[in-house]
CSV table of C-alpha atoms and ligand atoms in Angstrom, one decimal:
chain,number,residue,atom,x,y,z
Z,1,UNK,CA,-31.4,0.6,-22.1
Z,2,UNK,CA,-29.7,-2.2,-20.4
Z,3,UNK,CA,-29.1,-2.6,-16.6
Z,4,UNK,CA,-26.7,-5.5,-17.3
Z,5,UNK,CA,-23.3,-4.8,-15.3
Z,6,UNK,CA,-20.6,-4.8,-17.9
Z,7,UNK,CA,-18.6,-8.0,-17.0
Z,8,UNK,CA,-14.9,-8.4,-17.2
Z,9,UNK,CA,-12.7,-10.9,-15.6
Z,10,UNK,CA,-11.2,-9.6,-12.4
Z,11,UNK,CA,-7.5,-9.4,-12.1
Z,12,UNK,CA,-5.7,-11.5,-9.4
Z,13,UNK,CA,-2.5,-10.2,-8.3
Z,14,UNK,CA,0.4,-10.2,-5.8
Z,15,UNK,CA,2.2,-7.2,-4.4
Z,16,UNK,CA,5.5,-6.1,-2.7
Z,17,UNK,CA,7.0,-2.7,-1.9
Z,18,UNK,CA,10.6,-1.7,-2.6
Z,19,UNK,CA,11.5,-0.9,1.0
Z,20,UNK,CA,10.0,-4.0,2.5
Z,21,UNK,CA,11.2,-6.3,-0.1
Z,22,UNK,CA,14.6,-5.2,-2.0
Z,23,UNK,CA,17.0,-4.9,0.7
Z,24,UNK,CA,20.5,-4.0,-1.0
Z,25,UNK,CA,20.5,-0.6,1.0
Z,26,UNK,CA,24.3,-0.8,0.9
Z,27,UNK,CA,24.5,-1.1,-3.0
Z,28,UNK,CA,26.4,1.5,-5.0
Z,29,UNK,CA,24.3,4.4,-6.0
Z,30,UNK,CA,21.5,3.7,-3.4
Z,31,UNK,CA,20.9,6.6,-0.7
Z,32,UNK,CA,19.5,6.0,2.6
Z,33,UNK,CA,15.7,6.4,2.7
Z,34,UNK,CA,12.9,6.9,5.5
Z,35,UNK,CA,12.5,3.2,5.7
Z,36,UNK,CA,16.2,2.3,6.2
Z,37,UNK,CA,16.4,4.2,9.4
Z,38,UNK,CA,13.4,2.5,11.1
Z,39,UNK,CA,14.6,0.0,13.7
Z,40,UNK,CA,13.1,-3.3,14.9
Z,41,UNK,CA,11.9,-3.5,18.5
Z,42,UNK,CA,10.7,-6.6,20.1
Z,43,UNK,CA,6.9,-6.5,20.2
Z,44,UNK,CA,5.4,-4.4,23.0
Z,45,UNK,CA,2.4,-2.1,22.8
Z,46,UNK,CA,4.6,1.0,22.3
Z,47,UNK,CA,7.0,-0.7,19.8
Z,48,UNK,CA,4.9,-0.1,16.6
Z,49,UNK,CA,4.4,3.7,17.4
Z,50,UNK,CA,8.0,4.2,18.3
Z,51,UNK,CA,9.4,2.7,15.1
Z,52,UNK,CA,6.7,4.3,12.9
Z,53,UNK,CA,6.9,7.9,14.3
Z,54,UNK,CA,10.6,9.0,14.2
Z,55,UNK,CA,12.2,11.8,15.9
Z,56,UNK,CA,15.5,13.5,14.7
Z,57,UNK,CA,17.5,11.8,17.4
Z,58,UNK,CA,16.3,8.4,16.3
Z,59,UNK,CA,17.2,9.2,12.7
Z,60,UNK,CA,20.7,10.4,13.5
Z,61,UNK,CA,21.2,7.3,15.8
Z,62,UNK,CA,20.2,5.2,12.8
Z,63,UNK,CA,22.3,6.8,10.3
Z,64,UNK,CA,25.3,6.4,12.5
Z,65,UNK,CA,24.7,2.8,13.2
Z,66,UNK,CA,27.1,0.4,11.6
Z,67,UNK,CA,25.1,-2.7,12.7
Z,68,UNK,CA,22.4,-3.4,10.3
Z,69,UNK,CA,20.6,-6.1,12.0
Z,70,UNK,CA,18.3,-3.9,13.8
Z,71,UNK,CA,17.3,-2.1,10.7
Z,72,UNK,CA,15.3,-4.7,8.9
Z,73,UNK,CA,14.4,-2.5,5.7
Z,74,UNK,CA,18.0,-2.4,4.8
Z,75,UNK,CA,17.8,-6.1,4.2
Z,76,UNK,CA,14.2,-6.6,3.2
Z,77,UNK,CA,13.7,-10.0,1.7
Z,78,UNK,CA,16.9,-9.8,-0.1
Z,79,UNK,CA,14.9,-9.1,-3.1
Z,80,UNK,CA,17.6,-7.8,-5.2
Z,81,UNK,CA,19.6,-10.8,-5.1
Z,82,UNK,CA,16.5,-13.2,-5.6
Z,83,UNK,CA,14.6,-11.0,-8.1
Z,84,UNK,CA,14.8,-13.4,-11.0
Z,85,UNK,CA,14.0,-16.3,-8.9
Z,86,UNK,CA,11.0,-14.5,-7.3
Z,87,UNK,CA,9.5,-13.3,-10.9
Z,88,UNK,CA,9.8,-17.0,-11.8
Z,89,UNK,CA,7.8,-18.0,-8.8
Z,90,UNK,CA,5.2,-15.4,-9.5
Z,91,UNK,CA,4.9,-16.6,-13.1
Z,92,UNK,CA,4.6,-20.1,-11.7
Z,93,UNK,CA,1.8,-18.9,-9.4
Z,94,UNK,CA,0.0,-17.4,-12.5
Z,95,UNK,CA,-1.0,-14.1,-11.1
Z,96,UNK,CA,-2.4,-11.7,-13.6
Z,97,UNK,CA,-0.8,-8.6,-12.3
Z,98,UNK,CA,2.3,-7.8,-10.1
Z,99,UNK,CA,2.2,-4.5,-7.9
Z,100,UNK,CA,5.6,-3.3,-6.9
Z,101,UNK,CA,7.2,0.1,-6.1
Z,102,UNK,CA,10.3,1.9,-7.2
Z,103,UNK,CA,12.8,2.8,-4.5
Z,104,UNK,CA,13.2,6.7,-5.1
Z,105,UNK,CA,16.6,6.7,-3.4
Z,106,UNK,CA,17.8,3.9,-5.5
Z,107,UNK,CA,17.4,6.2,-8.6
Z,108,UNK,CA,18.0,9.5,-6.9
Z,109,UNK,CA,20.2,8.9,-3.8
Z,110,UNK,CA,19.5,12.3,-2.3
Z,111,UNK,CA,16.5,13.0,-4.2
Z,112,UNK,CA,18.2,16.4,-5.5
Z,113,UNK,CA,20.2,14.8,-8.4
Z,114,UNK,CA,19.2,15.5,-12.0
Z,115,UNK,CA,20.2,12.1,-13.4
Z,116,UNK,CA,19.3,8.8,-12.0
Z,117,UNK,CA,21.9,6.4,-10.6
Z,118,UNK,CA,22.8,3.9,-13.6
Z,119,UNK,CA,22.9,0.9,-11.2
Z,120,UNK,CA,19.3,1.6,-10.1
Z,121,UNK,CA,18.2,2.1,-13.7
Z,122,UNK,CA,19.8,-1.2,-14.5
Z,123,UNK,CA,18.0,-3.0,-11.8
Z,124,UNK,CA,14.5,-1.6,-12.7
Z,125,UNK,CA,15.2,-2.4,-16.3
Z,126,UNK,CA,15.6,-6.0,-15.5
Z,127,UNK,CA,12.6,-6.1,-13.3
Z,128,UNK,CA,10.2,-4.6,-15.8
Z,129,UNK,CA,11.7,-6.8,-18.6
Z,130,UNK,CA,11.3,-10.0,-16.4
Z,131,UNK,CA,7.6,-9.1,-15.3
Z,132,UNK,CA,6.6,-8.4,-18.9
Z,133,UNK,CA,8.3,-11.7,-20.1
Z,134,UNK,CA,6.5,-13.8,-17.3
Z,135,UNK,CA,3.2,-12.2,-19.0
Z,136,UNK,CA,2.1,-10.2,-15.9
Z,137,UNK,CA,0.6,-6.9,-16.0
Z,138,UNK,CA,2.3,-4.1,-14.1
Z,139,UNK,CA,0.6,-2.1,-11.2
Z,140,UNK,CA,3.4,0.3,-10.2
Z,141,UNK,CA,3.5,2.3,-7.0
Z,142,UNK,CA,5.8,5.2,-7.5
Z,143,UNK,CA,6.4,5.9,-3.9
Z,144,UNK,CA,5.5,3.4,-1.1
Z,145,UNK,CA,6.4,5.2,2.1
Z,146,UNK,CA,10.2,5.4,1.4
Z,147,UNK,CA,11.7,8.8,0.3
Z,148,UNK,CA,15.3,9.9,0.3
Z,149,UNK,CA,16.4,10.8,3.8
Z,150,UNK,CA,18.1,13.9,2.4
Z,151,UNK,CA,14.8,15.4,1.2
Z,152,UNK,CA,13.6,15.0,4.9
Z,153,UNK,CA,16.7,16.3,6.8
Z,154,UNK,CA,17.6,19.1,4.6
Z,155,UNK,CA,14.3,20.1,2.9
Z,156,UNK,CA,11.6,19.0,5.7
Z,157,UNK,CA,10.0,16.2,3.5
Z,158,UNK,CA,6.7,16.8,2.0
Z,159,UNK,CA,6.1,20.0,3.9
Z,160,UNK,CA,8.3,21.8,1.6
Z,161,UNK,CA,6.8,22.4,-1.9
Z,162,UNK,CA,10.2,22.0,-3.4
Z,163,UNK,CA,9.9,18.2,-2.8
Z,164,UNK,CA,7.3,18.1,-5.7
Z,165,UNK,CA,9.7,19.2,-8.2
Z,166,UNK,CA,12.3,16.5,-7.0
Z,167,UNK,CA,9.4,13.9,-7.1
Z,168,UNK,CA,8.5,15.2,-10.6
Z,169,UNK,CA,11.9,14.6,-11.9
Z,170,UNK,CA,11.7,11.1,-10.5
Z,171,UNK,CA,8.4,10.3,-12.0
Z,172,UNK,CA,9.3,11.8,-15.4
Z,173,UNK,CA,12.3,9.5,-15.7
Z,174,UNK,CA,10.1,6.6,-14.7
Z,175,UNK,CA,7.3,7.4,-17.3
Z,176,UNK,CA,9.8,8.2,-20.1
Z,177,UNK,CA,11.9,4.9,-19.5
Z,178,UNK,CA,9.2,2.5,-18.3
Z,179,UNK,CA,5.9,3.9,-19.2
Z,180,UNK,CA,5.4,1.3,-22.1
Z,181,UNK,CA,5.4,-1.3,-19.4
Z,182,UNK,CA,3.1,0.1,-16.8
Z,183,UNK,CA,-0.6,-0.8,-17.0
Z,184,UNK,CA,-1.8,1.0,-13.7
Z,185,UNK,CA,-0.1,3.2,-11.2
Z,186,UNK,CA,-0.3,5.0,-8.1
Z,187,UNK,CA,1.8,8.3,-7.3
Z,188,UNK,CA,1.5,7.3,-3.6
Z,189,UNK,CA,0.6,4.3,-1.5
Z,190,UNK,CA,-2.1,4.8,1.0
Z,191,UNK,CA,-2.0,8.6,0.8
Z,192,UNK,CA,-4.2,8.8,3.9
Z,193,UNK,CA,-1.5,7.3,5.8
Z,194,UNK,CA,0.1,10.8,6.0
Z,195,UNK,CA,-2.4,11.6,8.6
Z,196,UNK,CA,-1.8,8.5,10.9
Z,197,UNK,CA,1.7,7.9,10.2
Z,198,UNK,CA,3.3,11.1,9.2
Z,199,UNK,CA,6.9,9.6,9.0
Z,200,UNK,CA,6.0,6.9,6.3
Z,201,UNK,CA,3.4,9.0,4.6
Z,202,UNK,CA,4.9,12.5,4.3
Z,203,UNK,CA,8.3,12.2,5.6
Z,204,UNK,CA,7.7,14.5,8.7
Z,205,UNK,CA,9.9,14.2,11.8
Z,206,UNK,CA,8.1,13.8,15.0
Z,207,UNK,CA,8.9,16.5,17.6
Z,208,UNK,CA,11.1,15.0,20.3
Z,209,UNK,CA,8.5,15.9,22.9
Z,210,UNK,CA,4.8,16.1,22.0
Z,211,UNK,CA,2.6,15.3,19.1
Z,212,UNK,CA,2.8,16.5,15.4
Z,213,UNK,CA,1.7,19.9,14.5
Z,214,UNK,CA,-1.7,19.1,12.4
Z,215,UNK,CA,-1.1,22.0,10.2
Z,216,UNK,CA,2.1,20.6,9.0
Z,217,UNK,CA,0.6,17.2,8.5
Z,218,UNK,CA,-2.2,18.6,6.3
Z,219,UNK,CA,0.1,21.0,4.5
Z,220,UNK,CA,2.4,18.0,3.6
Z,221,UNK,CA,-0.7,16.0,2.5
Z,222,UNK,CA,-1.9,19.0,0.2
Z,223,UNK,CA,1.6,19.0,-1.3
Z,224,UNK,CA,1.2,15.4,-2.1
Z,225,UNK,CA,-2.3,16.0,-3.7
Z,226,UNK,CA,-0.7,18.6,-5.8
Z,227,UNK,CA,2.3,16.2,-6.8
Z,228,UNK,CA,-0.3,13.6,-7.7
Z,229,UNK,CA,-2.2,15.8,-10.0
Z,230,UNK,CA,1.0,17.1,-11.6
Z,231,UNK,CA,2.3,13.5,-12.1
Z,232,UNK,CA,-1.0,12.5,-13.8
Z,233,UNK,CA,-0.8,15.6,-16.0
Z,234,UNK,CA,2.8,14.6,-16.9
Z,235,UNK,CA,2.0,10.9,-17.5
Z,236,UNK,CA,-0.9,11.7,-19.7
Z,237,UNK,CA,1.6,13.8,-21.9
Z,238,UNK,CA,4.5,11.2,-22.0
Z,239,UNK,CA,2.8,7.8,-21.3
Z,240,UNK,CA,-0.8,8.2,-22.1
Z,241,UNK,CA,-1.7,4.6,-22.0
Z,242,UNK,CA,-1.1,4.1,-18.3
Z,243,UNK,CA,-4.0,4.4,-16.0
Z,244,UNK,CA,-3.6,6.6,-13.1
Z,245,UNK,CA,-5.1,5.9,-9.6
Z,246,UNK,CA,-5.2,7.0,-6.0
Z,247,UNK,CA,-5.1,4.9,-2.9
Z,248,UNK,CA,-6.4,4.9,0.6
Z,249,UNK,CA,-6.3,2.5,3.5
Z,250,UNK,CA,-10.0,1.6,3.8
Z,251,UNK,CA,-11.3,1.1,7.5
Z,252,UNK,CA,-14.8,0.0,6.9
Z,253,UNK,CA,-16.2,1.8,9.8
Z,254,UNK,CA,-19.2,0.5,11.7
Z,255,UNK,CA,-21.0,2.6,14.5
Z,256,UNK,CA,-20.6,0.8,18.0
Z,257,UNK,CA,-24.4,1.4,18.6
Z,258,UNK,CA,-27.3,2.7,16.8
Z,259,UNK,CA,-27.1,5.9,19.1
Z,260,UNK,CA,-27.2,9.0,16.8
Z,261,UNK,CA,-23.9,10.2,18.5
Z,262,UNK,CA,-22.1,7.1,17.5
Z,263,UNK,CA,-23.5,7.2,14.0
Z,264,UNK,CA,-22.6,10.9,13.5
Z,265,UNK,CA,-19.0,10.0,14.8
Z,266,UNK,CA,-18.8,7.4,12.2
Z,267,UNK,CA,-19.7,9.9,9.5
Z,268,UNK,CA,-17.2,12.3,10.8
Z,269,UNK,CA,-14.3,9.7,11.2
Z,270,UNK,CA,-14.9,8.4,7.7
Z,271,UNK,CA,-14.8,11.8,6.2
Z,272,UNK,CA,-11.5,12.9,7.3
Z,273,UNK,CA,-9.7,9.5,7.7
Z,274,UNK,CA,-10.8,7.9,4.6
Z,275,UNK,CA,-12.9,10.2,2.1
Z,276,UNK,CA,-10.9,13.5,2.2
Z,277,UNK,CA,-8.0,12.2,0.0
Z,278,UNK,CA,-10.4,10.4,-2.4
Z,279,UNK,CA,-12.5,13.4,-2.6
Z,280,UNK,CA,-9.7,15.5,-3.6
Z,281,UNK,CA,-7.9,13.0,-6.0
Z,282,UNK,CA,-10.9,11.2,-7.6
Z,283,UNK,CA,-13.5,13.8,-7.4
Z,284,UNK,CA,-11.3,16.9,-7.8
Z,285,UNK,CA,-12.2,19.1,-5.1
Z,286,UNK,CA,-11.7,19.8,-1.3
Z,287,UNK,CA,-15.0,18.7,0.2
Z,288,UNK,CA,-17.2,21.0,2.2
Z,289,UNK,CA,-16.6,19.1,5.5
Z,290,UNK,CA,-13.0,20.0,5.5
Z,291,UNK,CA,-13.5,23.6,6.3
Z,292,UNK,CA,-15.1,22.9,9.7
Z,293,UNK,CA,-12.5,20.3,10.5
Z,294,UNK,CA,-9.6,22.6,9.7
Z,295,UNK,CA,-11.1,25.4,11.6
Z,296,UNK,CA,-11.8,23.4,14.9
Z,297,UNK,CA,-8.4,21.9,14.8
Z,298,UNK,CA,-6.5,25.3,14.0
Z,299,UNK,CA,-5.3,23.8,10.8
Z,300,UNK,CA,-4.0,26.3,8.2
Z,301,UNK,CA,-3.1,25.0,4.7
Z,302,UNK,CA,-1.4,27.4,2.3
Z,303,UNK,CA,-2.3,26.7,-1.4
Z,304,UNK,CA,-0.8,27.8,-4.6
Z,305,UNK,CA,-2.8,30.0,-6.7
Z,306,UNK,CA,-3.6,27.3,-9.3
Z,307,UNK,CA,-3.7,24.4,-7.1
Z,308,UNK,CA,-7.6,24.0,-6.8
Z,309,UNK,CA,-7.8,24.2,-10.6
Z,310,UNK,CA,-5.0,21.6,-11.1
Z,311,UNK,CA,-6.8,19.2,-8.7
Z,312,UNK,CA,-10.0,19.6,-10.5
Z,313,UNK,CA,-8.5,19.0,-14.0
Z,314,UNK,CA,-6.3,16.0,-13.2
Z,315,UNK,CA,-8.3,13.5,-11.3
Z,316,UNK,CA,-7.3,9.8,-11.5
Z,317,UNK,CA,-8.7,7.1,-13.6
Z,318,UNK,CA,-9.3,4.7,-11.1
Z,319,UNK,CA,-9.3,4.3,-7.1
Z,320,UNK,CA,-8.0,1.7,-5.0
Z,321,UNK,CA,-7.8,0.7,-1.4
Z,322,UNK,CA,-5.9,-1.4,1.2
Z,323,UNK,CA,-8.3,-3.6,3.0
Z,324,UNK,CA,-7.4,-5.7,6.0
Z,325,UNK,CA,-10.0,-5.4,8.6
Z,326,UNK,CA,-13.2,-3.4,9.4
Z,327,UNK,CA,-13.1,-1.0,12.4
Z,328,UNK,CA,-15.9,0.2,15.0
Z,329,UNK,CA,-16.2,3.7,16.2
Z,330,UNK,CA,-17.8,4.8,19.5
Z,331,UNK,CA,-18.3,7.9,21.5
Z,332,UNK,CA,-17.2,5.9,24.4
Z,333,UNK,CA,-13.4,6.1,24.5
Z,334,UNK,CA,-13.3,3.6,27.3
Z,335,UNK,CA,-14.6,0.5,25.5
Z,336,UNK,CA,-12.1,-2.3,24.7
Z,337,UNK,CA,-9.8,-1.5,21.8
Z,338,UNK,CA,-7.9,-3.6,19.2
Z,339,UNK,CA,-5.2,-2.7,16.7
Z,340,UNK,CA,-5.7,-2.5,12.9
Z,341,UNK,CA,-3.9,-1.1,9.9
Z,342,UNK,CA,-3.0,2.4,10.9
Z,343,UNK,CA,-5.9,2.9,13.2
Z,344,UNK,CA,-7.3,1.3,16.4
Z,345,UNK,CA,-10.8,0.2,16.7
Z,346,UNK,CA,-13.3,-0.6,19.2
Z,347,UNK,CA,-13.6,-4.4,19.5
Z,348,UNK,CA,-16.4,-5.9,17.3
Z,349,UNK,CA,-17.8,-9.0,19.3
Z,350,UNK,CA,-19.0,-10.5,16.0
Z,351,UNK,CA,-15.5,-10.8,14.5
Z,352,UNK,CA,-12.3,-12.9,15.0
Z,353,UNK,CA,-9.1,-11.3,14.9
Z,354,UNK,CA,-5.7,-11.9,13.6
Z,355,UNK,CA,-2.9,-12.6,15.9
Z,356,UNK,CA,-2.0,-8.9,15.7
Z,357,UNK,CA,-5.7,-7.8,16.7
Z,358,UNK,CA,-6.8,-7.0,13.2
Z,359,UNK,CA,-10.5,-7.9,12.9
Z,360,UNK,CA,-11.2,-10.2,10.1
Z,361,UNK,CA,-14.2,-9.2,8.0
Z,362,UNK,CA,-14.7,-10.4,4.4
Z,363,UNK,CA,-18.2,-9.1,4.1
Z,364,UNK,CA,-16.8,-5.7,5.1
Z,365,UNK,CA,-14.7,-5.7,2.0
Z,366,UNK,CA,-18.1,-6.1,-0.1
Z,367,UNK,CA,-19.6,-3.4,1.8
Z,368,UNK,CA,-16.4,-1.2,1.5
Z,369,UNK,CA,-16.5,-1.7,-2.2
Z,370,UNK,CA,-20.2,-0.8,-2.6
Z,371,UNK,CA,-19.8,2.3,-0.6
Z,372,UNK,CA,-16.9,3.6,-2.4
Z,373,UNK,CA,-18.3,3.0,-5.9
Z,374,UNK,CA,-21.4,4.7,-4.9
Z,375,UNK,CA,-19.3,7.7,-4.0
Z,376,UNK,CA,-16.8,7.9,-6.9
Z,377,UNK,CA,-18.3,5.8,-9.8
Z,378,UNK,CA,-14.8,4.8,-10.9
Z,379,UNK,CA,-13.1,1.5,-11.3
Z,380,UNK,CA,-11.7,0.2,-8.1
Z,381,UNK,CA,-8.8,-2.0,-7.4
Z,382,UNK,CA,-8.3,-3.8,-4.1
Z,383,UNK,CA,-4.5,-2.9,-4.3
Z,384,UNK,CA,-3.8,-4.8,-1.0
Z,385,UNK,CA,-5.2,-7.2,1.2
Z,386,UNK,CA,-4.3,-10.5,3.1
Z,387,UNK,CA,-3.5,-12.0,6.4
Z,388,UNK,CA,-0.6,-11.3,8.5
Z,389,UNK,CA,0.3,-14.5,10.5
Z,390,UNK,CA,3.2,-16.3,11.9
Z,391,UNK,CA,4.1,-19.4,9.8
Z,392,UNK,CA,6.4,-22.2,10.4
Z,393,UNK,CA,8.3,-24.3,8.0
Z,394,UNK,CA,8.2,-28.1,8.6
Z,395,UNK,CA,9.7,-31.1,7.0
Z,396,UNK,CA,7.1,-33.5,5.5
Z,397,UNK,CA,8.5,-36.6,3.8
Z,398,UNK,CA,11.8,-34.8,3.5
Z,399,UNK,CA,10.2,-31.7,1.7
Z,400,UNK,CA,10.2,-28.1,3.2
Z,401,UNK,CA,6.5,-27.2,3.7
Z,402,UNK,CA,4.5,-24.3,5.2
Z,403,UNK,CA,1.0,-25.4,6.2
Z,404,UNK,CA,-1.2,-22.1,6.3
Z,405,UNK,CA,-4.9,-23.1,6.1
Z,406,UNK,CA,-5.8,-19.9,8.1
Z,407,UNK,CA,-4.4,-17.8,5.1
Z,408,UNK,CA,-6.3,-19.9,2.5
Z,409,UNK,CA,-9.4,-19.4,4.3
Z,410,UNK,CA,-8.9,-15.6,4.8
Z,411,UNK,CA,-8.3,-15.3,1.1
Z,412,UNK,CA,-10.9,-17.6,0.0
Z,413,UNK,CA,-13.6,-15.7,1.9
Z,414,UNK,CA,-12.3,-12.3,0.8
Z,415,UNK,CA,-12.3,-13.3,-2.8
Z,416,UNK,CA,-15.8,-14.6,-2.7
Z,417,UNK,CA,-16.8,-11.0,-1.5
Z,418,UNK,CA,-15.0,-9.2,-4.2
Z,419,UNK,CA,-16.9,-11.5,-6.7
Z,420,UNK,CA,-20.2,-10.8,-5.0
Z,421,UNK,CA,-19.3,-6.9,-5.0
Z,422,UNK,CA,-18.8,-7.3,-8.9
Z,423,UNK,CA,-22.3,-8.9,-9.0
Z,424,UNK,CA,-23.6,-6.0,-7.0
Z,425,UNK,CA,-22.5,-3.8,-9.9
Z,426,UNK,CA,-19.4,-2.5,-8.5
Z,427,UNK,CA,-16.8,-1.8,-11.0
Z,428,UNK,CA,-14.2,-3.7,-9.3
Z,429,UNK,CA,-11.0,-4.4,-11.3
Z,430,UNK,CA,-9.3,-7.0,-9.2
Z,431,UNK,CA,-7.6,-8.1,-5.8
Z,432,UNK,CA,-4.0,-8.0,-5.2
Z,433,UNK,CA,-2.6,-10.0,-2.3
Z,434,UNK,CA,-0.3,-8.1,-0.1
Z,435,UNK,CA,3.3,-9.3,0.6
Z,436,UNK,CA,3.0,-12.2,-1.8
Z,437,UNK,CA,6.3,-13.1,-1.0
Z,438,UNK,CA,7.0,-12.7,2.6
Z,439,UNK,CA,8.4,-9.2,3.4
Z,440,UNK,CA,9.2,-7.0,6.4
Z,441,UNK,CA,6.1,-5.6,8.1
Z,442,UNK,CA,5.6,-2.0,7.4
Z,443,UNK,CA,3.9,-1.3,10.8
Z,444,UNK,CA,6.0,-3.2,13.2
Z,445,UNK,CA,9.2,-3.9,11.2
Z,446,UNK,CA,8.9,-7.6,11.8
Z,447,UNK,CA,9.7,-10.4,9.4
Z,448,UNK,CA,7.6,-12.8,11.4
Z,449,UNK,CA,4.3,-11.0,10.4
Z,450,UNK,CA,3.9,-12.7,7.1
Z,451,UNK,CA,1.5,-12.4,4.3
Z,452,UNK,CA,3.0,-14.3,1.7
Z,453,UNK,CA,2.1,-17.4,-0.4
Z,454,UNK,CA,5.9,-17.8,-0.8
Z,455,UNK,CA,7.9,-18.3,2.4
Z,456,UNK,CA,11.3,-16.4,3.0
Z,457,UNK,CA,13.5,-18.1,5.5
Z,458,UNK,CA,14.5,-15.1,7.8
Z,459,UNK,CA,13.6,-13.9,11.2
Z,460,UNK,CA,13.1,-10.6,12.9
Z,461,UNK,CA,16.8,-10.2,13.6
Z,462,UNK,CA,17.8,-11.0,9.9
Z,463,UNK,CA,18.9,-14.4,10.6
Z,464,UNK,CA,18.2,-17.2,8.1
Z,465,UNK,CA,19.0,-18.5,4.6
Z,466,UNK,CA,16.5,-16.2,2.8
Z,467,UNK,CA,15.6,-19.3,0.9
Z,468,UNK,CA,12.1,-19.2,-0.8
Z,469,UNK,CA,9.6,-22.1,-0.1
Z,470,UNK,CA,6.1,-22.6,-1.6
Z,471,UNK,CA,3.4,-22.5,1.2
Z,472,UNK,CA,0.2,-24.5,0.8
Z,473,UNK,CA,-1.5,-21.2,0.0
Z,474,UNK,CA,0.7,-20.8,-3.2
Z,475,UNK,CA,-0.8,-24.0,-4.5
Z,476,UNK,CA,-4.3,-23.0,-3.5
Z,477,UNK,CA,-4.1,-19.6,-5.0
Z,478,UNK,CA,-2.5,-21.0,-8.2
Z,479,UNK,CA,-5.5,-23.2,-8.6
Z,480,UNK,CA,-8.0,-20.7,-7.7
Z,481,UNK,CA,-6.8,-18.4,-10.4
Z,482,UNK,CA,-6.9,-21.0,-13.1
Z,483,UNK,CA,-10.4,-22.2,-12.1
Z,484,UNK,CA,-11.7,-18.6,-11.8
Z,485,UNK,CA,-10.4,-17.6,-15.4
Z,486,UNK,CA,-11.8,-20.9,-16.9
Z,487,UNK,CA,-15.2,-20.2,-15.4
Z,488,UNK,CA,-15.0,-16.3,-16.3
Z,489,UNK,CA,-14.2,-17.1,-19.9
Z,490,UNK,CA,-17.1,-19.4,-20.1
Z,491,UNK,CA,-19.6,-16.9,-18.6
Z,492,UNK,CA,-18.3,-13.9,-20.7
Z,493,UNK,CA,-18.8,-16.2,-23.8
Z,494,UNK,CA,-22.3,-16.9,-22.6
Z,495,UNK,CA,-23.1,-13.2,-22.3
Z,496,UNK,CA,-21.6,-12.3,-25.8
T,501,BG6,C1,-0.3,-1.2,4.3
T,501,BG6,C2,0.9,-0.9,3.7
T,501,BG6,O1,-0.7,-0.3,5.3
T,501,BG6,O2,-0.3,-2.5,5.2
T,501,BG6,C3,1.9,-2.1,3.5
T,501,BG6,O3,0.6,-0.3,2.4
T,501,BG6,C4,2.0,-2.8,4.8
T,501,BG6,O4,3.2,-1.5,3.3
T,501,BG6,C5,0.5,-3.4,4.9
T,501,BG6,O5,2.9,-3.8,4.9
T,501,BG6,C6,0.4,-4.4,6.1
T,501,BG6,O6,0.8,-3.7,7.2
T,501,BG6,P1,1.9,-4.5,8.2
T,501,BG6,O7,2.1,-3.5,9.2
T,501,BG6,O8,1.2,-5.9,8.6
T,501,BG6,O9,3.1,-4.8,7.4
């Protein structure tokens, strides 16, 4: 019996999502989706919440608006008109795997159609072909936050079980047409976002006054769980070689103090915020802690007769996380708070933060991977990670350049910890750098919060040439991937 960890070379990738990257919302055949109606608001503490949790009146205002400058997702990074150039840049970068998503509303403008829009099909035919030709593997997200707005306004989004059927039609088309190209896929991006950000996650309108009804939130999430299981069932029938996954935003919680109350709070927050979706989708059951949480919060979820059996029989092949920062939980709600991806956190005095307040913690990534692997024992992808920062383009010796040493440092430190996690025995498959080409921020609708190693010349108001420029991090990442694979090959040979 051997305790040797099976070694395989990690995959290094880059990611975008359709709504943040593509633009082209006015193209023939594309229907408006839930991201096209999110306005940009200059940064204030309230701006992110207001533009993330949309009410009916905000949506009507957006749909009646002729002026598209305030709705950055309608323009994205003008990916549609730059896609050949962008995929060539990714090939030059040398990434192993490209994660992107399909815009549901570009294929099915209202979500109710039976046949997809030919223009949308032609666009994705081209993307899949180019990515394959460039030698990259495909990591597909079927839906990354955006859904046809019609499904929200006339059907109630994911609250309505009929949305599952519309979604399955879309998924069936994707797998029958492009299944041969897809290596890994996710039915939903960060499925736990439905809980923190119900507009993005589950297409739920926020009541004009007051908070969301939690029963509606968890009912919508349940419907997405069922949709995930049904998509996996369908994919296994029509495109059996694709590997199915699930994904959550990982918050890597620490307790603020060793006080037992803080530690219990940590466990309880983790259960609902992070593990619930993983337990249902990767382990195949609603965990026992759900009952008390639902009870205490007056949450009622209606389930179909066969739902639990369906979930148990169609668990995913791998799990994935986005990881940007770690978080601290405390029973003292008055401690200093800072922002993070989807959740706020008590400030951790041991960590530096990004300009947006997200607490930078490479070791936390190794911890998160170890903890998750212990729980699920399935292969793990870091499907997203990176540093959102403000970059400036400068002219050096007549050449356009972007010097981003902070991003290089962030990525280098995080990559190191992924490699360490693999040495710990974690079955980690790879790390995918988020927003590899600058894209619109999902949280705050800004262009100036950039993650890319490829700079896009555009500002928050949509001004700019949208020209692409290599950042210093591009050359660093390219070199890193080359060196890594050279070393990995040598090590794997030695082990053989
Ligand atoms: C994840 C999302 O939550 O975080 C991405 O899946 C998003 O869509 C990323 O862009 C970074 O967040 P933000 O708000 O900085 O764009």
